[in-house]
Amino acid sequence: MNLEMLTVDAARTAVLEKQTTAMALVDAFYQKIEAEDPAIGAYLTLCKERAHRQAERVDALADKGDALPPLAGVPVAIKDVLTTKGVRTTAGSKILGNFIAPYDATAVARLEIAGAIVLGKTNCDEFAMGSSNENSGFHPVKNPRDHSRVPGGSSGGSAAVVAAGTAVASLGSDTGGSIRQPGAFCGVVGLKPTYGRVSRYGLIAFASSLDHVGPFGKTVKDVALILRHMAGRDPMDSTSADLPVPDYASEIGQPVTGLRIGVPKEYFGEGLDPEVRASVEAGIQELAKAGCEIVTVSLLHTEYAIPTYYLIATAEASSNLARFDGVRYGLRAKEAKTLAEMYRKTRDAGFGTEVKRRIMLGTYALSAGYYDAYYLKAQKVRSLLAHDFDEAFAKVDVIATPTTPTPAFKLGEKADDPLAMYLADIYTVTANLVGVPGITVPCGTSKEGLPIGMQILGRHFDEATLLKTAHVVEHALA
Ligand code: GLN
């Protein structure tokens, strides 16, 4: 069986039709991981015992001839910011280096109920802060398409395992682009659902009003299947929406004739790599050929998105990360004489440079003297950005843009320049500020053979239209 090409449906069918057992499939993946992952560094922890237990359950159902659940036997990987009961969960940070989570994140639990098998936990930027995976507290991840380049971040490990075929699908988190940007860099499909579509229970918080859980897959259909089985209201997350979850996969292949595609001029300006522009424009042409109407739109306040994001994200992070104090979780510094010294030493030893930078920025933006000038102003701009999208979505059904300004950059290239790194998210952060869903779908490769992604944004809770549109691009350019 070619594990690299294996899709969600193919994995389930193979188990259902007894071409293999879930156990054999899991072991084949572990063999591949052990042979190939050391060169990439995408996994932080493997959970073989848990995977074998789940494989046994699936195989027992298959033996009895019972109807198999929808994701039966599908091997998946989970970004290490989602808690997994009894399995080390680090958020990519040394401060949680020895933390064993006491419960499962809802998204993970739901995938397992649907029959998926968790192979392990994937590497990421520390507390999901980064765009290259170089901020991992453990080691960087390499892009499987070119080992001299970054896989993107912060969900670089989850994008890399799908690109490398060391998992069929995976989960990531996206606070400012962390699913879509690594998806584009690694040449896989990645979806950030609408805020509230997927429960955040068990997602280690970075910036709670911007954090989203979402899937990576090789195909749009795979992402549709994974989303379906983890979405929906969860009593453990009061921000999860009580709305029906459509059968997204049934949208794939439906006609898109008459669909209005908005192309925002602000996303095609200075700083956009010419090859990325050409590939995304080719993708938009395919949508036109499929009968879509292409409409130029304006998202007027786009230039303020990055500063707005970095104020709100850091402010929320400074508050969320206050809980890592050496008392409740993970690492505790030894040899402190007072409580305050213990906090200080723990946080100094446990957090990396970028996390410390953000805690300081966020604390500053929230401080009494500066709150109005920074945090409050950022919240006002956030409303203006939301208004831009309301106006655009009055005229169009979806919006098509590049996912990233350039293809994957070299490891180390931006590591010493946080501002340059922040600009890697210029096209993705707005969707988090506004809460609309966004998907990245491969739409071409650069001359150097690097993947290029097209981003499609949609109305709140209209993931179905996004998936249908992304499939047209995937199908035309495959
Ligand atoms: N790269 C962005 C940041 O560093 C987004 C991260 C994310 O989406 N988790 O904050």
Tab-separated table of C-alpha atoms and ligand atoms in Angstrom:
chain	number	residue	atom	x	y	z
A	1	MET	CA	0.000	0.000	0.000
A	2	ASN	CA	1.336	3.413	-0.953
A	3	LEU	CA	1.107	5.275	2.348
A	4	GLU	CA	2.114	8.574	0.763
A	5	MET	CA	-0.976	8.640	-1.454
A	6	LEU	CA	-3.399	7.253	1.107
A	7	THR	CA	-6.519	9.377	1.600
A	8	VAL	CA	-9.108	9.231	4.378
A	9	ASP	CA	-11.587	7.301	2.224
A	10	ALA	CA	-8.922	4.914	0.910
A	11	ALA	CA	-7.684	4.134	4.436
A	12	ARG	CA	-11.174	3.418	5.721
A	13	THR	CA	-12.083	1.367	2.658
A	14	ALA	CA	-8.908	-0.707	2.994
A	15	VAL	CA	-9.900	-1.628	6.552
A	16	LEU	CA	-13.573	-2.091	5.674
A	17	GLU	CA	-12.803	-4.385	2.762
A	18	LYS	CA	-10.168	-6.255	4.749
A	19	GLN	CA	-7.306	-5.401	2.405
A	20	THR	CA	-5.515	-4.657	5.664
A	21	THR	CA	-6.267	-4.380	9.356
A	22	ALA	CA	-6.195	-1.158	11.309
A	23	MET	CA	-3.359	-2.669	13.350
A	24	ALA	CA	-1.254	-3.447	10.261
A	25	LEU	CA	-1.919	0.024	8.894
A	26	VAL	CA	-0.851	1.690	12.131
A	27	ASP	CA	2.319	-0.382	12.265
A	28	ALA	CA	3.144	0.458	8.655
A	29	PHE	CA	2.847	4.141	9.549
A	30	TYR	CA	5.060	3.740	12.620
A	31	GLN	CA	7.690	2.035	10.479
A	32	LYS	CA	7.592	4.886	8.003
A	33	ILE	CA	7.745	7.455	10.815
A	34	GLU	CA	10.739	5.748	12.403
A	35	ALA	CA	12.549	5.571	9.071
A	36	GLU	CA	11.748	9.022	7.731
A	37	ASP	CA	10.690	11.403	10.461
A	38	PRO	CA	14.117	11.861	12.118
A	39	ALA	CA	15.216	13.787	9.007
A	40	ILE	CA	12.159	16.062	9.244
A	41	GLY	CA	11.463	16.328	12.974
A	42	ALA	CA	7.701	16.628	12.655
A	43	TYR	CA	6.733	14.359	15.550
A	44	LEU	CA	7.455	15.209	19.186
A	45	THR	CA	5.748	12.215	20.790
A	46	LEU	CA	4.395	8.943	19.462
A	47	CYS	CA	1.539	7.280	21.348
A	48	LYS	CA	1.799	3.685	20.207
A	49	GLU	CA	-0.088	2.154	23.083
A	50	ARG	CA	-3.053	4.410	22.572
A	51	ALA	CA	-2.952	3.864	18.797
A	52	HIS	CA	-2.812	0.093	19.209
A	53	ARG	CA	-5.755	0.092	21.616
A	54	GLN	CA	-7.824	2.069	19.115
A	55	ALA	CA	-6.716	-0.161	16.218
A	56	GLU	CA	-7.868	-3.194	18.206
A	57	ARG	CA	-11.276	-1.620	18.698
A	58	VAL	CA	-11.621	-0.859	14.985
A	59	ASP	CA	-10.469	-4.342	13.980
A	60	ALA	CA	-12.906	-5.942	16.416
A	61	LEU	CA	-15.760	-4.031	14.762
A	62	ALA	CA	-14.535	-5.039	11.301
A	63	ASP	CA	-14.333	-8.702	12.410
A	64	LYS	CA	-17.890	-8.655	13.686
A	65	GLY	CA	-18.960	-7.205	10.357
A	66	ASP	CA	-20.462	-4.189	12.131
A	67	ALA	CA	-20.853	-0.970	10.211
A	68	LEU	CA	-17.559	0.865	10.616
A	69	PRO	CA	-17.585	4.454	11.871
A	70	PRO	CA	-16.824	7.153	9.268
A	71	LEU	CA	-13.098	7.573	9.997
A	72	ALA	CA	-12.429	3.961	10.989
A	73	GLY	CA	-8.736	3.127	10.894
A	74	VAL	CA	-7.622	6.523	9.589
A	75	PRO	CA	-4.178	7.322	11.087
A	76	VAL	CA	-3.965	10.966	12.154
A	77	ALA	CA	-1.501	13.222	13.971
A	78	ILE	CA	-2.353	15.968	16.430
A	79	LYS	CA	-0.580	19.290	16.924
A	80	ASP	CA	0.924	19.316	20.382
A	81	VAL	CA	-1.229	22.249	21.498
A	82	LEU	CA	-4.254	19.929	21.779
A	83	THR	CA	-4.466	17.903	24.954
A	84	THR	CA	-4.391	14.104	24.801
A	85	LYS	CA	-5.242	12.175	27.943
A	86	GLY	CA	-2.308	10.224	29.311
A	87	VAL	CA	-0.014	11.447	26.523
A	88	ARG	CA	2.653	14.138	26.842
A	89	THR	CA	1.303	17.501	25.643
A	90	THR	CA	3.918	20.252	25.429
A	91	ALA	CA	2.572	23.097	23.249
A	92	GLY	CA	6.121	23.039	21.842
A	93	SER	CA	7.391	24.516	25.109
A	94	LYS	CA	9.965	23.384	27.632
A	95	ILE	CA	7.686	24.717	30.345
A	96	LEU	CA	5.324	21.823	29.540
A	97	GLY	CA	8.123	19.421	28.623
A	98	ASN	CA	6.932	16.801	31.116
A	99	PHE	CA	3.218	17.579	31.132
A	100	ILE	CA	0.847	14.630	30.778
A	101	ALA	CA	-2.627	15.912	29.951
A	102	PRO	CA	-5.486	14.716	32.185
A	103	TYR	CA	-8.160	14.905	29.452
A	104	ASP	CA	-8.658	14.888	25.689
A	105	ALA	CA	-9.422	17.974	23.649
A	106	THR	CA	-12.931	17.702	22.230
A	107	ALA	CA	-11.678	17.714	18.627
A	108	VAL	CA	-9.379	14.774	19.386
A	109	ALA	CA	-12.028	12.846	21.311
A	110	ARG	CA	-14.520	13.285	18.478
A	111	LEU	CA	-12.085	12.030	15.853
A	112	GLU	CA	-11.458	8.935	17.941
A	113	ILE	CA	-15.179	8.346	18.396
A	114	ALA	CA	-15.401	8.464	14.596
A	115	GLY	CA	-12.742	5.715	14.464
A	116	ALA	CA	-9.587	7.702	13.687
A	117	ILE	CA	-6.312	6.522	15.206
A	118	VAL	CA	-3.988	9.044	16.839
A	119	LEU	CA	-0.380	8.193	15.922
A	120	GLY	CA	1.288	10.976	17.853
A	121	LYS	CA	1.767	14.633	18.611
A	122	THR	CA	3.365	17.055	16.206
A	123	ASN	CA	6.010	19.689	16.672
A	124	CYS	CA	5.039	23.356	16.522
A	125	ASP	CA	6.224	26.809	17.421
A	126	GLU	CA	6.130	27.332	21.172
A	127	PHE	CA	2.535	28.070	22.214
A	128	ALA	CA	1.782	28.390	18.474
A	129	MET	CA	3.749	31.631	18.247
A	130	GLY	CA	5.596	31.686	14.967
A	131	SER	CA	5.505	31.234	11.227
A	132	SER	CA	8.388	28.836	10.632
A	133	ASN	CA	8.476	26.253	13.431
A	134	GLU	CA	11.880	27.589	14.405
A	135	ASN	CA	10.383	28.777	17.712
A	136	SER	CA	9.774	25.211	18.876
A	137	GLY	CA	11.271	24.688	22.330
A	138	PHE	CA	12.624	21.340	21.084
A	139	HIS	CA	13.872	21.464	17.491
A	140	PRO	CA	12.814	22.969	14.170
A	141	VAL	CA	10.858	21.024	11.544
A	142	LYS	CA	12.103	20.723	7.956
A	143	ASN	CA	9.880	21.157	4.940
A	144	PRO	CA	9.433	17.660	3.433
A	145	ARG	CA	9.467	19.192	-0.082
A	146	ASP	CA	12.892	20.806	0.505
A	147	HIS	CA	14.812	20.121	3.691
A	148	SER	CA	16.678	23.441	3.547
A	149	ARG	CA	13.385	25.283	3.994
A	150	VAL	CA	10.879	25.859	6.772
A	151	PRO	CA	7.546	24.020	6.723
A	152	GLY	CA	5.815	27.196	7.932
A	153	GLY	CA	4.271	27.594	11.309
A	154	SER	CA	3.098	27.366	13.795
A	155	SER	CA	1.471	24.046	12.813
A	156	GLY	CA	4.536	23.079	10.747
A	157	GLY	CA	4.714	19.549	12.147
A	158	SER	CA	1.077	18.839	11.287
A	159	ALA	CA	1.505	20.156	7.722
A	160	ALA	CA	4.771	18.234	7.312
A	161	VAL	CA	3.379	14.836	8.345
A	162	VAL	CA	0.657	15.074	5.715
A	163	ALA	CA	3.124	16.226	3.042
A	164	ALA	CA	5.565	13.450	3.985
A	165	GLY	CA	2.847	10.801	4.199
A	166	THR	CA	3.674	9.969	7.816
A	167	ALA	CA	-0.011	10.502	8.698
A	168	VAL	CA	-3.088	10.538	6.492
A	169	ALA	CA	-4.460	13.732	7.997
A	170	SER	CA	-3.765	15.919	11.004
A	171	LEU	CA	-5.079	18.645	13.253
A	172	GLY	CA	-3.548	22.063	13.707
A	173	SER	CA	-4.470	25.355	15.275
A	174	ASP	CA	-4.699	28.706	13.543
A	175	THR	CA	-4.528	31.995	15.454
A	176	GLY	CA	-3.206	34.146	12.623
A	177	GLY	CA	-2.549	31.713	9.802
A	178	SER	CA	-0.925	28.725	11.462
A	179	ILE	CA	-2.900	26.163	9.467
A	180	ARG	CA	-3.128	27.956	6.137
A	181	GLN	CA	0.462	29.232	5.929
A	182	PRO	CA	2.189	25.871	6.625
A	183	GLY	CA	-0.417	24.185	4.416
A	184	ALA	CA	0.671	26.442	1.547
A	185	PHE	CA	4.398	25.962	2.277
A	186	CYS	CA	4.115	22.168	2.358
A	187	GLY	CA	1.693	21.781	-0.558
A	188	VAL	CA	-1.259	20.336	1.373
A	189	VAL	CA	-4.819	21.457	2.068
A	190	GLY	CA	-5.464	23.235	5.381
A	191	LEU	CA	-8.694	24.679	6.729
A	192	LYS	CA	-9.347	27.218	9.436
A	193	PRO	CA	-13.057	26.910	10.186
A	194	THR	CA	-15.320	29.745	11.337
A	195	TYR	CA	-14.727	30.899	14.916
A	196	GLY	CA	-17.092	28.751	16.968
A	197	ARG	CA	-17.385	25.903	14.454
A	198	VAL	CA	-14.972	23.591	16.284
A	199	SER	CA	-14.685	23.431	20.057
A	200	ARG	CA	-11.533	24.888	21.603
A	201	TYR	CA	-11.881	22.745	24.717
A	202	GLY	CA	-8.451	21.214	25.300
A	203	LEU	CA	-6.677	23.637	22.974
A	204	ILE	CA	-3.878	25.227	24.989
A	205	ALA	CA	-4.790	28.891	24.675
A	206	PHE	CA	-2.597	31.391	22.856
A	207	ALA	CA	-5.097	34.192	22.016
A	208	SER	CA	-8.578	32.969	22.856
A	209	SER	CA	-10.551	35.298	20.561
A	210	LEU	CA	-8.370	34.321	17.589
A	211	ASP	CA	-7.591	30.622	18.216
A	212	HIS	CA	-9.188	27.997	15.946
A	213	VAL	CA	-8.790	24.220	15.589
A	214	GLY	CA	-8.762	22.843	12.041
A	215	PRO	CA	-7.662	19.967	9.796
A	216	PHE	CA	-4.907	19.304	7.261
A	217	GLY	CA	-5.309	16.752	4.494
A	218	LYS	CA	-3.950	15.772	1.107
A	219	THR	CA	-7.247	16.599	-0.541
A	220	VAL	CA	-10.138	18.980	-0.022
A	221	LYS	CA	-12.395	15.988	0.538
A	222	ASP	CA	-10.173	14.675	3.339
A	223	VAL	CA	-10.362	18.016	5.090
A	224	ALA	CA	-14.152	18.054	4.603
A	225	LEU	CA	-14.463	14.610	6.202
A	226	ILE	CA	-12.294	15.465	9.188
A	227	LEU	CA	-14.085	18.775	9.780
A	228	ARG	CA	-17.499	17.135	9.717
A	229	HIS	CA	-16.597	14.716	12.468
A	230	MET	CA	-15.107	17.190	14.917
A	231	ALA	CA	-17.332	20.252	14.404
A	232	GLY	CA	-20.429	21.291	16.309
A	233	ARG	CA	-21.593	22.533	19.663
A	234	ASP	CA	-19.668	21.396	22.713
A	235	PRO	CA	-21.014	22.151	26.184
A	236	MET	CA	-17.376	22.456	27.350
A	237	ASP	CA	-16.767	25.512	25.133
A	238	SER	CA	-19.354	28.257	25.483
A	239	THR	CA	-18.077	29.924	22.299
A	240	SER	CA	-18.839	26.847	20.182
A	241	ALA	CA	-21.838	27.470	17.973
A	242	ASP	CA	-25.078	25.546	18.241
A	243	LEU	CA	-25.572	25.156	14.506
A	244	PRO	CA	-26.094	22.051	12.396
A	245	VAL	CA	-22.933	20.614	10.822
A	246	PRO	CA	-23.494	19.932	7.115
A	247	ASP	CA	-22.252	16.866	5.278
A	248	TYR	CA	-19.386	18.833	3.743
A	249	ALA	CA	-18.045	16.009	1.593
A	250	SER	CA	-21.303	15.895	-0.365
A	251	GLU	CA	-20.539	19.449	-1.585
A	252	ILE	CA	-17.331	18.326	-3.247
A	253	GLY	CA	-17.819	18.141	-6.998
A	254	GLN	CA	-21.028	20.187	-6.952
A	255	PRO	CA	-21.193	22.839	-9.704
A	256	VAL	CA	-19.943	26.320	-8.912
A	257	THR	CA	-21.627	28.030	-11.852
A	258	GLY	CA	-22.722	31.536	-11.006
A	259	LEU	CA	-20.700	31.700	-7.793
A	260	ARG	CA	-19.240	35.178	-7.323
A	261	ILE	CA	-15.515	35.162	-6.486
A	262	GLY	CA	-14.176	38.375	-4.951
A	263	VAL	CA	-10.587	39.321	-5.709
A	264	PRO	CA	-9.398	41.970	-3.230
A	265	LYS	CA	-6.919	44.362	-4.817
A	266	GLU	CA	-5.156	44.956	-1.495
A	267	TYR	CA	-3.939	41.326	-1.524
A	268	PHE	CA	-2.150	41.585	-4.853
A	269	GLY	CA	0.055	44.615	-4.204
A	270	GLU	CA	3.649	45.237	-3.202
A	271	GLY	CA	5.580	42.370	-1.630
A	272	LEU	CA	3.767	39.610	-3.504
A	273	ASP	CA	6.186	37.230	-5.206
A	274	PRO	CA	5.547	37.199	-8.992
A	275	GLU	CA	5.400	33.404	-9.161
A	276	VAL	CA	2.847	33.283	-6.336
A	277	ARG	CA	0.798	35.935	-8.088
A	278	ALA	CA	0.873	34.032	-11.398
A	279	SER	CA	-0.199	30.733	-9.787
A	280	VAL	CA	-3.027	32.312	-7.811
A	281	GLU	CA	-4.223	34.169	-10.904
A	282	ALA	CA	-4.163	30.880	-12.808
A	283	GLY	CA	-6.316	29.352	-10.058
A	284	ILE	CA	-8.783	32.224	-10.328
A	285	GLN	CA	-8.916	31.678	-14.106
A	286	GLU	CA	-9.877	28.055	-13.501
A	287	LEU	CA	-12.760	29.240	-11.352
A	288	ALA	CA	-13.855	31.548	-14.175
A	289	LYS	CA	-13.686	28.618	-16.618
A	290	ALA	CA	-15.892	26.618	-14.251
A	291	GLY	CA	-18.557	29.298	-14.572
A	292	CYS	CA	-17.775	31.572	-11.616
A	293	GLU	CA	-18.066	35.300	-11.909
A	294	ILE	CA	-14.867	37.139	-10.938
A	295	VAL	CA	-15.489	40.426	-9.145
A	296	THR	CA	-12.884	42.922	-7.928
A	297	VAL	CA	-13.525	43.901	-4.306
A	298	SER	CA	-11.787	46.104	-1.793
A	299	LEU	CA	-10.859	45.247	1.783
A	300	LEU	CA	-9.888	48.756	2.665
A	301	HIS	CA	-8.267	48.326	6.068
A	302	THR	CA	-6.029	45.380	5.142
A	303	GLU	CA	-2.821	47.325	5.787
A	304	TYR	CA	-3.731	47.591	9.496
A	305	ALA	CA	-4.319	43.877	9.963
A	306	ILE	CA	-0.784	42.897	11.043
A	307	PRO	CA	-0.349	45.586	13.751
A	308	THR	CA	-3.906	44.967	14.963
A	309	TYR	CA	-3.281	41.231	15.163
A	310	TYR	CA	0.023	41.596	17.000
A	311	LEU	CA	-1.553	43.878	19.601
A	312	ILE	CA	-4.581	41.704	20.285
A	313	ALA	CA	-2.740	38.386	20.055
A	314	THR	CA	0.038	39.463	22.413
A	315	ALA	CA	-2.399	41.052	24.870
A	316	GLU	CA	-4.437	37.863	25.104
A	317	ALA	CA	-1.286	35.730	25.222
A	318	SER	CA	0.147	37.710	28.130
A	319	SER	CA	-2.984	36.938	30.093
A	320	ASN	CA	-3.365	33.290	28.994
A	321	LEU	CA	0.259	32.432	29.718
A	322	ALA	CA	0.109	33.791	33.269
A	323	ARG	CA	-1.044	30.331	34.358
A	324	PHE	CA	2.391	28.804	33.669
A	325	ASP	CA	3.874	29.673	37.015
A	326	GLY	CA	5.582	26.476	38.135
A	327	VAL	CA	2.760	25.710	40.554
A	328	ARG	CA	0.024	24.225	38.421
A	329	TYR	CA	1.680	22.655	35.406
A	330	GLY	CA	4.916	21.276	34.112
A	331	LEU	CA	8.318	22.694	34.877
A	332	ARG	CA	9.227	24.132	38.298
A	333	ALA	CA	12.548	25.868	38.836
A	334	LYS	CA	14.553	24.458	41.725
A	335	GLU	CA	16.382	26.407	44.367
A	336	ALA	CA	14.137	29.416	44.606
A	337	LYS	CA	14.000	31.075	48.024
A	338	THR	CA	10.677	32.864	47.666
A	339	LEU	CA	7.471	32.274	45.749
A	340	ALA	CA	8.138	35.248	43.453
A	341	GLU	CA	11.615	33.965	42.724
A	342	MET	CA	10.186	30.546	41.873
A	343	TYR	CA	7.741	32.105	39.396
A	344	ARG	CA	10.506	34.167	37.823
A	345	LYS	CA	13.014	31.363	37.539
A	346	THR	CA	10.428	28.931	36.184
A	347	ARG	CA	9.216	31.331	33.524
A	348	ASP	CA	12.736	32.390	32.626
A	349	ALA	CA	13.894	28.797	32.162
A	350	GLY	CA	10.688	27.480	30.601
A	351	PHE	CA	9.752	30.085	27.989
A	352	GLY	CA	11.703	30.797	24.801
A	353	THR	CA	12.643	34.212	23.419
A	354	GLU	CA	9.597	34.773	21.220
A	355	VAL	CA	7.151	33.842	23.976
A	356	LYS	CA	8.885	36.229	26.382
A	357	ARG	CA	8.834	38.983	23.758
A	358	ARG	CA	5.095	38.547	23.290
A	359	ILE	CA	4.299	38.442	26.996
A	360	MET	CA	6.157	41.740	27.393
A	361	LEU	CA	4.483	43.350	24.372
A	362	GLY	CA	1.055	42.189	25.495
A	363	THR	CA	1.526	43.299	29.086
A	364	TYR	CA	2.631	46.694	27.832
A	365	ALA	CA	-0.366	47.059	25.480
A	366	LEU	CA	-2.749	46.243	28.342
A	367	SER	CA	-1.088	48.464	30.945
A	368	ALA	CA	-3.109	51.336	32.392
A	369	GLY	CA	-1.232	54.108	30.603
A	370	TYR	CA	-1.298	52.526	27.150
A	371	TYR	CA	-4.512	50.527	26.998
A	372	ASP	CA	-6.476	53.229	25.129
A	373	ALA	CA	-3.661	53.997	22.724
A	374	TYR	CA	-2.985	50.393	21.741
A	375	TYR	CA	-5.372	47.664	22.823
A	376	LEU	CA	-8.574	49.684	22.578
A	377	LYS	CA	-7.547	51.154	19.247
A	378	ALA	CA	-6.728	47.685	17.919
A	379	GLN	CA	-10.214	46.495	18.907
A	380	LYS	CA	-11.724	49.408	16.987
A	381	VAL	CA	-9.708	48.554	13.890
A	382	ARG	CA	-10.865	44.959	14.294
A	383	SER	CA	-14.444	46.225	13.882
A	384	LEU	CA	-13.456	48.134	10.744
A	385	LEU	CA	-11.914	44.971	9.297
A	386	ALA	CA	-15.123	43.067	10.038
A	387	HIS	CA	-17.084	45.798	8.292
A	388	ASP	CA	-14.856	45.469	5.185
A	389	PHE	CA	-15.772	41.790	4.998
A	390	ASP	CA	-19.485	42.451	5.514
A	391	GLU	CA	-19.414	44.833	2.581
A	392	ALA	CA	-17.452	42.450	0.386
A	393	PHE	CA	-19.707	39.497	1.201
A	394	ALA	CA	-22.732	41.560	0.209
A	395	LYS	CA	-21.310	41.429	-3.329
A	396	VAL	CA	-19.520	38.078	-3.523
A	397	ASP	CA	-19.829	34.528	-2.166
A	398	VAL	CA	-16.157	33.840	-1.489
A	399	ILE	CA	-12.878	35.763	-1.665
A	400	ALA	CA	-9.751	34.395	-3.379
A	401	THR	CA	-6.244	35.541	-2.445
A	402	PRO	CA	-2.700	34.214	-2.157
A	403	THR	CA	-2.184	32.342	1.130
A	404	THR	CA	1.349	33.678	1.607
A	405	PRO	CA	3.400	36.406	-0.093
A	406	THR	CA	6.231	33.982	-0.989
A	407	PRO	CA	6.828	30.217	-1.109
A	408	ALA	CA	8.614	28.550	1.849
A	409	PHE	CA	11.699	30.467	2.936
A	410	LYS	CA	15.035	29.018	4.063
A	411	LEU	CA	15.598	27.818	7.616
A	412	GLY	CA	17.312	30.654	9.465
A	413	GLU	CA	16.429	33.259	6.844
A	414	LYS	CA	14.081	35.271	9.059
A	415	ALA	CA	14.960	33.783	12.436
A	416	ASP	CA	16.645	36.973	13.706
A	417	ASP	CA	14.102	39.392	12.327
A	418	PRO	CA	10.751	39.066	14.105
A	419	LEU	CA	9.136	41.792	11.995
A	420	ALA	CA	10.010	40.060	8.712
A	421	MET	CA	8.614	36.842	10.199
A	422	TYR	CA	5.368	38.598	11.205
A	423	LEU	CA	4.851	39.691	7.582
A	424	ALA	CA	4.625	36.050	6.475
A	425	ASP	CA	1.046	36.198	7.850
A	426	ILE	CA	-0.055	39.293	6.012
A	427	TYR	CA	-2.813	37.523	4.054
A	428	THR	CA	-4.005	35.196	6.788
A	429	VAL	CA	-4.387	37.176	10.039
A	430	THR	CA	-7.482	39.105	8.987
A	431	ALA	CA	-9.653	35.983	8.817
A	432	ASN	CA	-8.813	35.332	12.483
A	433	LEU	CA	-9.618	38.889	13.511
A	434	VAL	CA	-12.963	38.664	11.703
A	435	GLY	CA	-13.688	34.992	12.438
A	436	VAL	CA	-14.511	33.988	8.854
A	437	PRO	CA	-13.433	30.554	7.544
A	438	GLY	CA	-10.422	30.170	5.246
A	439	ILE	CA	-8.834	27.326	3.342
A	440	THR	CA	-5.530	26.946	1.536
A	441	VAL	CA	-5.374	24.727	-1.519
A	442	PRO	CA	-2.289	24.031	-3.643
A	443	CYS	CA	-2.470	25.983	-6.916
A	444	GLY	CA	0.982	25.582	-8.425
A	445	THR	CA	4.711	25.277	-7.846
A	446	SER	CA	7.546	27.754	-8.199
A	447	LYS	CA	10.452	27.248	-10.620
A	448	GLU	CA	12.389	25.849	-7.670
A	449	GLY	CA	9.669	23.257	-7.170
A	450	LEU	CA	8.155	24.842	-4.059
A	451	PRO	CA	4.403	24.576	-3.483
A	452	ILE	CA	2.175	27.651	-3.793
A	453	GLY	CA	-1.193	27.964	-2.086
A	454	MET	CA	-4.359	29.849	-2.865
A	455	GLN	CA	-6.498	31.034	0.019
A	456	ILE	CA	-10.273	31.095	-0.208
A	457	LEU	CA	-12.231	32.956	2.468
A	458	GLY	CA	-15.972	32.623	3.020
A	459	ARG	CA	-18.917	33.886	5.027
A	460	HIS	CA	-19.264	32.853	8.664
A	461	PHE	CA	-20.265	29.174	8.897
A	462	ASP	CA	-20.192	28.722	5.126
A	463	GLU	CA	-17.343	26.205	5.010
A	464	ALA	CA	-19.386	24.196	2.498
A	465	THR	CA	-18.976	26.825	-0.241
A	466	LEU	CA	-15.264	27.161	0.536
A	467	LEU	CA	-14.715	23.445	0.180
A	468	LYS	CA	-16.676	23.234	-3.048
A	469	THR	CA	-14.709	26.144	-4.540
A	470	ALA	CA	-11.340	24.836	-3.339
A	471	HIS	CA	-12.102	21.488	-4.930
A	472	VAL	CA	-12.492	23.135	-8.347
A	473	VAL	CA	-9.009	24.645	-8.021
A	474	GLU	CA	-7.538	21.374	-6.766
A	475	HIS	CA	-9.153	19.400	-9.550
A	476	ALA	CA	-8.141	21.798	-12.331
A	477	LEU	CA	-4.542	22.223	-11.259
A	478	ALA	CA	-3.769	18.734	-9.956
B	1	GLN	N1	2.439	33.327	12.772
B	1	GLN	C1	1.454	33.968	13.585
B	1	GLN	C2	2.026	34.275	14.936
B	1	GLN	O1	3.176	34.086	15.100
B	1	GLN	C3	0.242	33.104	13.685
B	1	GLN	C4	0.422	31.983	14.597
B	1	GLN	C5	-0.772	31.115	14.688
B	1	GLN	O2	-1.674	31.182	13.852
B	1	GLN	N2	-0.812	30.323	15.741
B	1	GLN	O3	1.366	34.693	15.822
